[in-house]
Coordinates of C-alpha atoms in Angstrom, one line a residue:
Chain A
M1 CA 5.7 28.3 -6.2
R2 CA 7.7 27.4 -3.2
R3 CA 10.6 25.0 -3.5
R4 CA 10.8 21.7 -1.7
I5 CA 13.7 19.5 -0.8
I6 CA 13.1 15.9 -1.9
G7 CA 15.2 12.8 -1.7
L8 CA 14.8 9.1 -2.5
E9 CA 16.6 6.2 -0.8
T10 CA 16.6 3.1 -2.9
E11 CA 17.6 -0.3 -1.7
Y12 CA 18.8 -2.9 -4.2
G13 CA 18.4 -6.6 -4.2
L14 CA 21.7 -8.4 -4.9
T15 CA 22.5 -11.9 -6.0
F16 CA 25.4 -13.9 -7.3
Y17 CA 24.5 -16.8 -9.6
P18 CA 27.5 -19.1 -9.5
T19 CA 28.7 -21.3 -12.3
G20 CA 29.8 -23.8 -9.7
T21 CA 28.4 -24.4 -6.3
A22 CA 30.9 -22.4 -4.2
Y23 CA 29.3 -20.7 -1.3
L24 CA 29.9 -17.0 -1.5
P25 CA 29.1 -14.7 1.4
M26 CA 27.2 -11.6 0.2
E27 CA 29.4 -9.5 2.5
K28 CA 32.3 -10.2 0.2
V29 CA 30.3 -9.2 -2.9
I30 CA 29.2 -6.0 -1.2
G31 CA 32.9 -5.3 -0.3
Y32 CA 33.9 -5.5 -3.9
L33 CA 31.0 -3.4 -5.0
F34 CA 32.0 -0.6 -2.8
E35 CA 35.7 -0.8 -3.5
E36 CA 37.0 2.4 -5.1
V37 CA 33.7 4.2 -4.4
I38 CA 34.6 4.4 -0.8
P39 CA 38.0 5.3 0.6
T40 CA 40.0 2.2 1.9
G41 CA 39.3 1.3 5.5
W42 CA 36.1 3.2 5.7
P43 CA 32.9 1.6 6.8
S44 CA 30.6 0.8 4.0
N45 CA 29.1 4.2 4.0
A46 CA 30.1 7.2 2.1
F47 CA 29.0 10.5 0.5
L48 CA 30.0 11.0 -3.1
V49 CA 31.2 13.9 -5.2
N50 CA 27.6 14.3 -6.4
G51 CA 26.4 14.8 -2.8
A52 CA 24.7 11.4 -2.6
R53 CA 25.2 8.7 -0.1
F54 CA 26.0 5.1 -1.2
Y55 CA 26.1 2.6 1.6
Q56 CA 25.3 -0.9 2.8
D57 CA 21.9 -1.1 4.4
T58 CA 20.3 -3.5 6.8
G59 CA 20.4 -7.0 5.3
C60 CA 23.3 -6.6 2.9
H61 CA 21.5 -4.3 0.4
P62 CA 23.4 -1.6 -1.4
E63 CA 21.4 1.5 -0.9
Y64 CA 21.7 4.8 -2.6
A65 CA 20.3 8.0 -1.1
T66 CA 20.0 10.8 -3.7
P67 CA 21.4 14.2 -2.8
E68 CA 18.9 16.8 -1.8
C69 CA 17.0 17.7 -4.9
A70 CA 14.8 20.7 -5.5
S71 CA 12.9 19.6 -8.6
F72 CA 11.0 16.5 -9.6
K73 CA 13.2 16.0 -12.6
S74 CA 16.3 16.3 -10.5
V75 CA 15.1 13.6 -8.2
V76 CA 14.4 11.3 -11.1
T77 CA 17.8 12.0 -12.6
H78 CA 19.7 11.5 -9.4
D79 CA 17.8 8.3 -8.5
K80 CA 18.8 6.9 -11.9
A81 CA 22.4 8.1 -11.4
G82 CA 22.6 6.0 -8.3
E83 CA 21.3 3.0 -10.3
R84 CA 23.9 3.6 -13.0
M85 CA 26.7 3.9 -10.4
L86 CA 25.8 0.5 -9.0
E87 CA 25.5 -1.0 -12.4
S88 CA 29.0 0.3 -13.2
R89 CA 30.4 -1.6 -10.1
L90 CA 28.9 -4.9 -11.1
Q91 CA 31.5 -5.9 -13.7
P92 CA 34.6 -4.9 -11.6
A93 CA 33.2 -6.8 -8.6
R94 CA 32.5 -9.8 -10.7
K95 CA 36.0 -9.8 -12.0
K96 CA 37.5 -9.6 -8.5
L97 CA 35.3 -12.5 -7.4
E98 CA 36.5 -14.5 -10.5
E99 CA 40.1 -13.9 -9.5
E100 CA 39.3 -15.5 -6.2
G101 CA 37.8 -18.5 -7.9
F102 CA 34.1 -17.5 -7.6
T103 CA 32.9 -17.7 -11.2
G104 CA 29.4 -16.7 -12.0
R105 CA 27.2 -13.7 -12.7
L106 CA 26.2 -10.8 -10.4
F107 CA 22.8 -9.3 -10.5
A108 CA 21.3 -6.2 -8.8
F109 CA 17.6 -5.7 -8.9
R110 CA 15.7 -2.6 -8.4
N111 CA 12.5 -4.1 -7.0
N112 CA 11.0 -4.8 -3.5
T113 CA 10.6 -8.5 -2.9
D114 CA 12.5 -11.8 -3.1
S115 CA 11.1 -15.3 -3.5
M116 CA 10.9 -15.8 0.3
G117 CA 8.7 -12.8 1.0
N118 CA 11.5 -10.5 2.3
T119 CA 11.2 -6.9 1.3
Y120 CA 13.4 -3.9 0.8
G121 CA 12.2 -0.4 0.0
C122 CA 12.3 2.9 -1.8
H123 CA 11.8 5.6 0.8
E124 CA 10.7 9.0 -0.2
N125 CA 11.7 12.0 1.9
Y126 CA 10.0 15.4 1.6
L127 CA 10.9 18.4 3.6
V128 CA 7.7 19.9 5.0
E129 CA 6.9 23.0 7.0
R130 CA 7.0 22.2 10.8
S131 CA 3.8 24.3 11.2
L132 CA 1.8 21.5 9.6
D133 CA 0.2 19.2 12.1
F134 CA 1.8 15.8 11.5
W135 CA -1.2 13.7 12.3
R136 CA -3.5 15.8 10.2
M137 CA -1.1 15.7 7.4
A138 CA -0.9 11.9 7.7
E139 CA -4.7 11.6 7.7
C140 CA -5.1 13.8 4.6
L141 CA -2.3 12.0 2.7
T142 CA -3.1 8.4 3.6
P143 CA -5.9 7.8 1.1
H144 CA -3.6 9.2 -1.6
L145 CA -0.7 6.9 -0.5
V146 CA -3.0 3.9 -0.5
T147 CA -4.5 4.6 -3.9
R148 CA -1.6 6.1 -5.9
Q149 CA -0.3 2.6 -6.6
I150 CA -2.7 2.5 -9.6
Y151 CA -0.2 4.7 -11.4
C152 CA 2.9 4.1 -9.2
G153 CA 2.9 0.3 -8.7
A154 CA 5.8 -1.7 -10.0
G155 CA 3.7 -4.8 -10.6
K156 CA 4.3 -8.3 -9.2
V157 CA 3.6 -11.9 -10.1
F158 CA 3.1 -13.8 -6.8
T159 CA 1.8 -17.1 -5.6
V160 CA -0.3 -17.6 -2.5
A161 CA -1.8 -20.9 -1.5
G162 CA -1.1 -22.4 -4.8
Q163 CA -2.7 -19.6 -6.7
T164 CA -0.7 -17.3 -8.9
R165 CA -1.8 -13.7 -9.5
Y166 CA -0.7 -10.4 -10.8
A167 CA -0.6 -7.6 -8.3
I168 CA -0.3 -3.9 -8.9
S169 CA 2.1 -3.2 -6.0
Q170 CA 5.2 -5.1 -4.8
R171 CA 5.1 -3.5 -1.4
A172 CA 1.4 -3.6 -0.4
N173 CA 1.6 -6.9 1.3
H174 CA 4.5 -5.9 3.4
I175 CA 2.9 -2.9 5.1
H176 CA 1.2 -3.6 8.4
E177 CA 0.4 -0.3 9.9
A178 CA -0.9 3.1 9.0
S179 CA 1.9 4.9 10.8
S180 CA 4.8 3.8 12.9
S181 CA 8.4 4.7 13.8
S182 CA 9.9 1.4 12.5
T183 CA 11.0 0.8 9.0
T184 CA 11.8 -2.9 9.5
S185 CA 9.7 -4.7 12.1
S186 CA 6.3 -3.1 11.5
R187 CA 6.4 -1.2 8.2
S188 CA 3.9 1.5 7.8
I189 CA 2.3 3.7 5.1
I190 CA 3.8 6.8 6.8
N191 CA 6.9 6.5 9.0
T192 CA 7.1 8.9 11.8
R193 CA 10.9 9.3 11.6
D194 CA 11.6 13.0 11.8
E195 CA 15.2 13.9 10.9
P196 CA 14.9 17.0 8.9
H197 CA 18.6 17.5 8.6
S198 CA 17.9 21.2 8.8
D199 CA 16.4 23.8 11.1
A200 CA 14.0 21.5 13.1
E201 CA 12.0 24.5 14.2
R202 CA 11.0 25.3 10.7
F203 CA 11.0 21.9 9.0
R204 CA 10.2 18.3 9.5
R205 CA 10.9 15.3 7.3
L206 CA 8.0 13.3 5.9
H207 CA 9.3 9.8 5.4
I208 CA 7.1 7.6 3.2
I209 CA 8.0 3.9 3.0
V210 CA 4.9 2.5 1.4
G211 CA 5.9 3.0 -2.3
D212 CA 7.3 0.6 -4.8
T213 CA 10.7 1.1 -6.4
N214 CA 10.1 2.1 -10.0
M215 CA 12.0 1.4 -13.1
S216 CA 10.1 3.9 -15.2
E217 CA 11.3 7.4 -14.8
Y218 CA 7.8 8.6 -15.6
T219 CA 6.4 6.5 -12.7
T220 CA 8.9 7.9 -10.3
Y221 CA 8.1 11.4 -11.5
L222 CA 4.4 10.9 -10.9
K223 CA 5.0 9.3 -7.5
V224 CA 7.2 12.1 -6.2
G225 CA 5.6 15.0 -8.0
I226 CA 2.0 14.4 -7.1
S227 CA 2.8 13.6 -3.5
S228 CA 4.9 16.8 -3.2
L229 CA 2.1 18.8 -4.8
L230 CA -0.4 17.6 -2.3
L231 CA 1.9 18.6 0.5
T232 CA 2.1 22.1 -1.0
I233 CA -1.7 22.3 -0.9
M234 CA -1.6 21.5 2.8
E235 CA 1.2 24.0 3.5
E236 CA -0.8 26.6 1.7
D237 CA -3.9 25.8 3.8
G238 CA -5.7 24.5 0.8
K239 CA -8.4 21.8 0.8
L240 CA -7.9 18.1 0.2
P241 CA -10.7 15.6 -0.2
S242 CA -12.2 14.7 3.2
V243 CA -11.9 11.0 2.4
V244 CA -11.0 8.7 5.3
L245 CA -10.5 5.0 4.6
E246 CA -12.0 2.6 7.2
D247 CA -8.9 0.4 7.1
P248 CA -6.0 1.9 5.1
V249 CA -3.7 -1.2 5.3
D250 CA -6.5 -3.5 4.2
A251 CA -7.4 -1.1 1.4
L252 CA -3.8 -1.0 0.2
R253 CA -3.9 -4.8 -0.4
Q254 CA -7.3 -4.7 -2.0
V255 CA -6.2 -2.0 -4.4
S256 CA -3.1 -4.0 -5.3
L257 CA -5.2 -7.0 -6.4
D258 CA -7.9 -5.0 -8.2
L259 CA -6.6 -5.0 -11.7
D260 CA -10.0 -3.8 -13.0
L261 CA -9.6 -0.7 -10.9
N262 CA -13.2 -0.6 -9.7
M263 CA -13.2 -2.3 -6.3
P264 CA -15.1 -0.1 -3.8
L265 CA -13.1 0.7 -0.7
A266 CA -14.9 1.1 2.6
L267 CA -14.8 4.7 4.0
A268 CA -14.9 5.5 7.7
G269 CA -18.4 6.5 8.6
G270 CA -19.9 4.6 5.7
G271 CA -19.9 4.9 1.9
K272 CA -17.4 3.5 -0.6
M273 CA -15.1 4.8 -3.2
S274 CA -12.8 3.1 -5.7
A275 CA -9.1 3.9 -5.7
L276 CA -9.5 5.7 -9.0
A277 CA -12.4 7.8 -7.8
I278 CA -10.3 8.8 -4.8
Q279 CA -7.5 9.8 -7.1
W280 CA -10.0 11.9 -9.2
A281 CA -11.0 13.6 -6.0
Y282 CA -7.5 14.5 -5.1
L283 CA -6.9 15.8 -8.7
E284 CA -10.1 17.9 -8.5
A285 CA -8.9 19.4 -5.2
A286 CA -5.6 20.2 -6.7
E287 CA -7.2 21.7 -9.8
V288 CA -9.2 24.0 -7.5
H289 CA -6.2 25.0 -5.4
F290 CA -4.0 25.7 -8.3
S291 CA -6.7 27.1 -10.6
S292 CA -4.8 30.4 -11.0
L293 CA -1.5 28.7 -11.8
G294 CA 0.2 29.6 -15.0
P295 CA 2.2 27.3 -17.3
G296 CA 5.1 25.6 -15.5
V297 CA 6.2 22.4 -13.8
F298 CA 3.1 22.2 -11.6
R299 CA 0.6 22.9 -14.3
S300 CA 2.3 20.3 -16.5
L301 CA 2.2 17.8 -13.7
L302 CA -1.5 18.4 -13.1
N303 CA -2.1 17.8 -16.8
Q304 CA -0.1 14.6 -16.8
W305 CA -1.9 13.4 -13.7
K306 CA -5.2 14.0 -15.4
A307 CA -4.1 12.2 -18.6
V308 CA -3.0 9.2 -16.5
L309 CA -6.3 9.0 -14.6
T310 CA -8.3 9.4 -17.9
S311 CA -6.4 6.5 -19.4
L312 CA -6.9 4.4 -16.2
D313 CA -10.6 5.1 -16.6
S314 CA -10.9 4.2 -20.3
D315 CA -7.9 2.0 -21.3
P316 CA -5.1 1.4 -18.9
T317 CA -2.9 -0.3 -21.6
E318 CA -2.4 3.3 -23.0
L319 CA -0.1 3.7 -20.0
A320 CA 2.2 0.9 -20.9
D321 CA 4.8 3.5 -22.0
R322 CA 4.7 5.3 -18.6
V323 CA 3.5 3.1 -15.7
D324 CA 5.6 0.2 -14.5
W325 CA 2.9 -2.3 -13.5
I326 CA 1.1 -1.8 -16.8
A327 CA 4.2 -2.0 -18.9
K328 CA 5.3 -5.2 -17.1
R329 CA 1.8 -6.7 -17.3
Q330 CA 1.7 -6.1 -21.0
V331 CA 5.0 -7.9 -21.5
V332 CA 3.9 -10.8 -19.3
R333 CA 0.7 -11.2 -21.2
Q334 CA 2.5 -11.2 -24.5
F335 CA 5.0 -13.7 -23.2
M336 CA 2.2 -16.0 -22.1
D337 CA 0.5 -15.7 -25.5
K338 CA 3.7 -16.5 -27.3
H339 CA 4.7 -19.5 -25.2
S340 CA 1.1 -20.7 -24.4
C341 CA 2.0 -20.8 -20.8
G342 CA 0.2 -19.7 -17.6
L343 CA 1.0 -17.0 -15.1
D344 CA 2.5 -19.7 -12.9
D345 CA 5.2 -20.7 -15.4
P346 CA 8.6 -20.2 -13.8
R347 CA 9.7 -18.2 -16.9
V348 CA 7.0 -15.6 -16.1
A349 CA 8.4 -15.3 -12.5
M350 CA 11.8 -14.8 -14.1
L351 CA 10.4 -12.2 -16.5
D352 CA 8.9 -10.3 -13.6
L353 CA 12.2 -10.3 -11.7
Q354 CA 14.3 -9.5 -14.7
Y355 CA 12.2 -6.5 -15.5
H356 CA 14.0 -5.0 -12.6
D357 CA 17.6 -6.1 -13.6
I358 CA 19.7 -2.9 -13.6
D359 CA 22.2 -4.4 -16.0
R360 CA 21.0 -2.7 -19.2
S361 CA 22.2 -5.6 -21.4
R362 CA 19.8 -8.0 -19.6
G363 CA 17.1 -5.9 -17.9
I364 CA 13.6 -6.2 -19.5
Y365 CA 12.8 -2.7 -18.6
Y366 CA 15.8 -1.5 -20.5
L367 CA 14.9 -3.6 -23.5
L368 CA 11.6 -1.6 -23.6
E369 CA 13.4 1.6 -23.1
R370 CA 15.9 0.9 -25.9
Q371 CA 13.0 0.2 -28.3
K372 CA 11.6 3.6 -27.4
R373 CA 8.6 2.0 -25.7
M374 CA 9.0 4.0 -22.5
Q375 CA 8.6 7.7 -22.1
R376 CA 11.4 9.3 -20.1
I377 CA 11.7 12.3 -17.9
S378 CA 15.5 12.5 -17.9
N379 CA 18.0 11.3 -20.5
D380 CA 21.3 9.4 -20.6
N381 CA 23.5 12.6 -20.6
A382 CA 21.8 14.2 -17.7
V383 CA 22.0 10.9 -15.7
A384 CA 25.7 10.5 -16.5
H385 CA 26.3 14.1 -15.5
A386 CA 24.5 13.5 -12.2
M387 CA 26.8 10.6 -11.4
D388 CA 29.6 13.2 -10.9
N389 CA 27.8 16.4 -10.2
P390 CA 25.5 17.5 -7.4
P391 CA 22.2 19.3 -8.0
P392 CA 23.4 22.9 -8.4
D393 CA 20.5 24.4 -6.5
T394 CA 20.7 22.7 -3.1
R395 CA 23.1 22.1 -0.2
A396 CA 24.3 19.0 -2.0
N397 CA 26.3 21.4 -4.2
I398 CA 28.3 22.6 -1.2
R399 CA 28.9 19.0 0.0
G400 CA 29.8 17.8 -3.5
R401 CA 32.3 20.6 -4.0
F402 CA 33.8 20.0 -0.6
I403 CA 34.2 16.2 -1.2
R404 CA 35.7 16.8 -4.7
F405 CA 38.2 19.2 -3.2
A406 CA 39.1 16.9 -0.3
K407 CA 39.6 13.9 -2.7
E408 CA 41.6 15.8 -5.2
T409 CA 43.9 17.2 -2.5
N410 CA 44.1 13.8 -0.7
R411 CA 42.9 15.2 2.6
P412 CA 41.0 13.1 5.1
Y413 CA 37.5 14.4 5.8
S414 CA 34.3 13.6 7.4
V415 CA 30.9 14.5 6.0
D416 CA 27.3 14.1 6.9
W417 CA 24.1 15.6 5.6
T418 CA 24.5 18.7 7.8
Y419 CA 28.3 19.1 8.3
L420 CA 31.6 19.1 6.6
K421 CA 35.0 18.7 8.2
L422 CA 38.5 18.5 6.8
S423 CA 40.6 16.6 9.3
G424 CA 44.0 18.0 10.3
Y425 CA 43.9 21.1 8.3
F426 CA 40.8 23.1 8.9
E427 CA 39.6 21.8 12.2
E428 CA 36.5 23.9 12.3
T429 CA 33.3 21.9 11.5
I430 CA 31.3 23.6 8.8
L431 CA 27.6 23.3 9.7
C432 CA 25.2 23.4 6.7
T433 CA 21.8 23.5 8.2
D434 CA 20.0 25.2 5.3
P435 CA 19.3 22.6 2.6
F436 CA 18.2 25.3 0.2
A437 CA 21.6 27.1 0.3
S438 CA 23.8 26.0 -2.6
H439 CA 26.8 28.0 -1.7
D440 CA 28.8 28.5 1.5
P441 CA 31.4 31.2 1.7
R442 CA 33.5 29.1 4.2
V443 CA 33.7 26.3 1.7
D444 CA 34.6 28.7 -1.1
E445 CA 37.3 30.3 1.1
L446 CA 38.6 26.9 2.2
V447 CA 38.9 25.7 -1.4
A448 CA 40.5 29.0 -2.5
T449 CA 43.1 29.3 0.3
A450 CA 44.1 25.7 0.3
K451 CA 44.5 25.3 -3.4
G452 CA 44.8 28.7 -4.9
D453 CA 42.9 30.0 -7.9
L454 CA 42.7 26.6 -9.5
Y455 CA 39.6 25.7 -7.4
H456 CA 38.3 29.2 -7.0
I457 CA 35.0 29.8 -8.7
Chain B
M1 CA -18.2 2.3 -12.5
S2 CA -20.9 4.9 -11.8
Q3 CA -18.4 6.9 -9.7
K4 CA -16.0 7.1 -12.5
Q5 CA -18.7 8.3 -14.9
T6 CA -19.8 10.9 -12.4
H7 CA -16.2 12.2 -12.3
H8 CA -16.1 12.6 -16.0
E9 CA -19.4 14.5 -16.0
Q10 CA -18.1 16.8 -13.3
D11 CA -14.8 17.3 -15.1
E12 CA -15.4 20.3 -17.2
S13 CA -11.9 21.9 -17.0
P14 CA -10.7 23.5 -20.2
P15 CA -8.5 21.6 -22.7
E16 CA -4.9 21.2 -21.7
E17 CA -2.1 23.5 -22.7
T18 CA -0.3 22.4 -25.8
E19 CA 3.1 22.1 -24.1
E20 CA 1.9 18.8 -22.6
P21 CA 3.9 15.8 -23.9
T22 CA 1.7 13.2 -22.3
G23 CA -1.5 11.6 -23.5
S24 CA -1.4 13.5 -26.8
P25 CA -2.9 11.9 -29.9
A26 CA 0.6 11.5 -31.3
I27 CA 1.8 9.5 -28.3
T28 CA -1.3 7.3 -28.3
E29 CA -0.8 6.6 -32.0
K30 CA 2.8 5.7 -31.4
G31 CA 1.7 3.3 -28.7
K32 CA -0.6 1.6 -31.1
E33 CA 2.2 1.2 -33.7
L34 CA 4.5 -0.3 -31.1
V35 CA 1.9 -2.9 -30.1
E36 CA 2.0 -4.1 -33.7
D37 CA 5.7 -4.9 -33.9
L38 CA 5.8 -6.8 -30.7
D39 CA 7.2 -10.0 -32.3
E40 CA 10.6 -8.5 -32.4
L41 CA 10.4 -7.5 -28.7
M42 CA 9.3 -10.9 -27.7
D43 CA 12.1 -12.5 -29.6
E44 CA 14.6 -10.3 -27.8
I45 CA 13.1 -11.1 -24.5
D46 CA 13.5 -14.8 -25.3
D47 CA 17.2 -14.1 -26.0
V48 CA 18.0 -12.2 -22.7
L49 CA 15.7 -14.1 -20.3
E50 CA 17.6 -16.3 -17.9
K51 CA 17.3 -19.9 -19.0
N52 CA 17.3 -21.4 -15.5
A53 CA 14.2 -19.5 -14.5
E54 CA 12.9 -21.8 -11.8
E55 CA 16.1 -22.3 -9.9
F56 CA 17.1 -18.6 -10.3
V57 CA 13.9 -17.3 -8.9
K58 CA 13.9 -19.9 -6.1
N59 CA 17.4 -19.0 -5.1
Y60 CA 16.8 -15.2 -5.2
V61 CA 16.6 -14.7 -1.4
Q62 CA 17.6 -11.5 0.3
K63 CA 18.0 -10.7 3.9
G64 CA 15.2 -8.4 4.9
G65 CA 15.8 -4.7 4.3
Q66 CA 13.7 -1.7 5.3

């Protein structure tokens, strides 16, 4: 099975809840969050020793871009590593603020919406073969991206025109086009941004911005794994279902509100299919394409996908240990039962928000995880390791090794996804255009000559 | 619903390999057990849930991101 480079960019919501009423500009909070992570005097943007990029995005959001990952589990682990890194910065930042007289508590949420209807995202990046026709790929993938929320949604309690409802997806209402080049003004299901950060003749980047940010590792795994698997089928000239939705953006919203999972979606050229039926059609196509596949990651993923669809068909609550929107909905229902309150109770809105609190002492998701109610894909040790170590099997390994060396020897450097440069010592820019290459002789040599055997592998 | 049923009828693929951790009877059983001791979970949620819910949620406003 061919390998694929995958990365996730996750934007976090940030808020300071003051004890007093002092106004506190979020720029200040962000400044303290990034302190120590990023060398003094640098803009709020930096690559880390694990090869990831941690920076301040549009609108004052801390954003973490995972290093290049070559397996589904690796993506899940590195995405969580970014979350833990941000969590580890909350206390120090809060203390600094306190020293300046700003007392209160600092929160970071791994979700997609605030109370005013602003949104921030979780962007998926998949390196795909340039030979694939982009528009055909977009057409084949769109029904999947519209319907996968039934097992990828993060769940959301929201109120419109005085009516409070539970929706499957946080992001569905913020998507306005099927495809576009913008990520902010006119968000789309598939973004046309094409920065492969590699040989552009061989590869392009598929940038998907429609997905929710997930708390559940399992949900992230399904989201990334199944989408990647469908890309593989296309790259191998396999057949995907010939389903075309009449209005993908409208369908996205319909599915998000269809908690019974049986709403028929209008197809182009007539006919209707439910989101679940469309997902079954994709699974069947995948089963046909991979029919000769032996045991392994892909086989396992296909089995998990099937188990998830089967549960969605019969009893979705079975997925409360795997799928965010179902886990959260179950907690919300139980809370309402216990307190005899409605969905519009402010405590329910708080519960919804706090499900996404990344502080593990407060976050409702982590309460579920601690009680072993959530299935995991990674584990605490692997996530802790990923905070300091790049994936060993991609270009991130070269970058991480280079950055560690530069930091340990106190040398100024500049780094981007495709190049490494040590200022004032080794002026040559080292280009790293192959994201699959995990070693570079020039970096090995640089580390060895500058530091002797200590850093020599 | 008829579409879903059709899919089940068409779905005659062989039983899954045993390596599979998901959807196994053991996991489903565990899920049922967990549902039964929810009281403890709900008490813990009451403990950690922010007390000033209405104000907190109302004040949770971000500048737009991507």
